[in-house]
Amino acid sequence: MRNIAMFRSLAVRNYRVYAIGQLLSNPGTWMQRIAQDWLVLQLSGGSGIALGVTTALQFLPLLFLSLWGGALVDRLNKRRLLILTQSAMGVLAVGLGVLATAGAAQVWHVYLFATALGLVTVLDNPARQSFVPEMVDRELLTNAIALNSASFQLGRVTGPAVAGLLVGLIGSGPVFFINGASFLFTIGALMMIRTDELNRTEPVARAKGQVRQGLRYVAGRRDLVLMLVLAACTQFFGANVQNQIALMVNNVFETGAEAYGVAAAAMAVGALAGALLAARRERPRIRYVLAGTLIFGVSQVVAGMVPAYVAFVLVLVPMGMAFMTYVTTLNATFQLTVEPTMRGRVMSMYLLVFMGVAPLGAPVVGYLADAFGPRTSLVLGGLATLLVVAVLAGPLLRARGVDVRNVLDRRRGTSPAVKETEEAA
């Protein structure tokens, strides 16, 4: 029965169609990540700074435009918007594939495409986050979010392994083409959605001050503020762990693209396990966020100290599991405890912090890796994560209970999921 409950959201037809499309498309996304990282390393002579700059450019648009993107998402039809953004991502993948296949790609080309992709994700990310509650009821939301994460991580398991093999055999170009084609699965699924069965939130009318309104809403929730601070501090180093893995494989263990793919897949296996475990839980709890963050920090320290490639790969499994426990629980907590009309703006702030901090951390991580070695970079990142947990755990646990009760007092009698949300505290 527990295994059946793990996949209970798939009983909803619209979500099932969407989930299948994502399941088929996600490997392509991770294949491109591996191919793009390896292409940058080849073009730059193994530069950690160049790799960090690529990541920074991809996430910088989130840093500067995310709040406005979230406000726009609250005003638009999310399904139609996702069809547009997914199509744009496919076109960008094919464009980079043309340059790589022709042997004309230079580092600045990758920088340009990374920036363009970042601009598209300003709308795509909050739209995808906000679309899930339209497909499933509140009692299924935590499960649906966890299954989305599991699907994404399954792609992260298969995609890097396949990409590492293909890059080693035929180069990066064909991998970009494969990713471009994979977006057709998601686009097709979105077009098959039965719109009359969606739990649509009425679009917010266009008005001045909507971004400020969202900021005031979050500022009035001390629990949300503290969770955002935790995410920001953790993501400064944690969001760039993929770059650190590439540098460890290439510069420390001196292996090839295939070994990088295996290492990335190992972390994804752990993340997939973490997501599936989250899908079994009835509701998110803040202690899972703190435990996941703590174990992630410890894993970073250990990964930076192990002497051999095989041991390094093994450590990446619990690292991935801990990271996904933290991510999935944090995401579900935000989605379940905010007002539906604020969801796009609040989730854009969550994504701004969760993903937009990466541009600030990527060059720092790259510099530390180049100046002191990838091992030192990993260890320092883990120690910083542990320090953040030690400082914020107490205040967050205290604020979480008080602020959620205050929110529920205002919504009592209007929410069908009062008990579920209250127990999330």
Phi, psi and omega in degrees: 000323179295323179292323177295317180298330180300330184246025188296332180294336181291350175290341178275120189302311182300316180294323180298315179298314180297317182296322178295316177301317178294320180300321181280334184270327187302322179303324179298322179299315180286331174297318179294321180301315179295314181297319181293316178301315183290324177297317178297317179298320179293316184288334185256002182074032177080028184281123174292327179294316179298320178295319178294321179296320178301313177298318181299315181295327180289330183257347180302319177304325176298322183295321186261335189240357187301318183297319178289326176298318178296320178296322179292320179300321179297340183260351189246163172287115190291324180296313179295321179297319180294324176300319180293312183292321179294324177295318180297320178296321177297318179297318180296320179298317180295320180299315178293327177297322179298313181296316182293318181293324180283353182073017183260357185292137173235167183302321183292333175296315179297320176303316182295314180292325178296320178295316180298319178297321177298322178296320179293321182291342175304324177264322186296316184296306178294331178294316179295318179297317184281341182282331182301314178296343176282339182267331183232157176286166185301322183292344178256358189295314179302317179296317181296319178297317179295320179292324174301315179296320179297318178298317179298318181286330174297320174297326179289335176284310186280320185301306181298322180296315179292318181296317179301320178293313183292319179298319179293330183270313189233003177093176186284328187308306181300331179294321177296322178297318179299317178297319178302318180290330184293337179293341179297330179295315180292318179299316178298319179297318179297324179287339179271354180297134175276104187294333181287350179259002181282146174271071188288138169269133180302128179303142179283131180294145180294131181201160178287149173080015182290326176293316178297323178299317178295320178297319179295322180298312180293319180299332179280355179247097183299326180295319179294320180299314181294322177294324177293322177296316177301314180297318182298312182294320180291317184290338180307319176256321187294326182293342183255016182295332178297320176296320180295324177298315179300317181291322177297315182294315186281315190263329183266306183271347174054050176249186188254193183297324180298318180294324176297317178299319179295318180296315179297322179293326179298316177295323180293326177299315177297318179296321177298316178298319178297320179293319180293323175296321178296326180293337179281342183279144181288326184205156179284149176226142186294333179294334176291324177299311183293318179295317179298318179295319180298311181294325177299315179298316178298319181296323177299314180299313181296317181299326179285348185250343184294145187275338189235156181300316182298316179296321178300314180298319181296323180293332181294338180293304176295331176299314179294320179297315180295317181297318182288328174300314179296313184293310184296317181293319179296316179300311182296323179297316177297312185297323186280338189248010178249157178293138181305322181288347179257357192300316181299316181290317180294317180292331175292325176292319176301313180290327176302314180286313187293322183249330184286341177289337181306320178299330179285323182277331186301310179295326179295313178298318178298319178296314179300320180293318180289322185279320187239354180103149180301328180298312180298320179301315179295315182296315179297321177298318179294318179296322177296319178298317180296322178296318179298315179299317181298322183283321190262345186303309182299305179301323182291317179297322179289316183290327184300311181295316183294311186290322178294321178297321178296318179297315182292329176298323180285333185256000184306130179091350181247341183258130178285354184235035182302311182297318181298315183292320181297320182286346175293339178292000000 
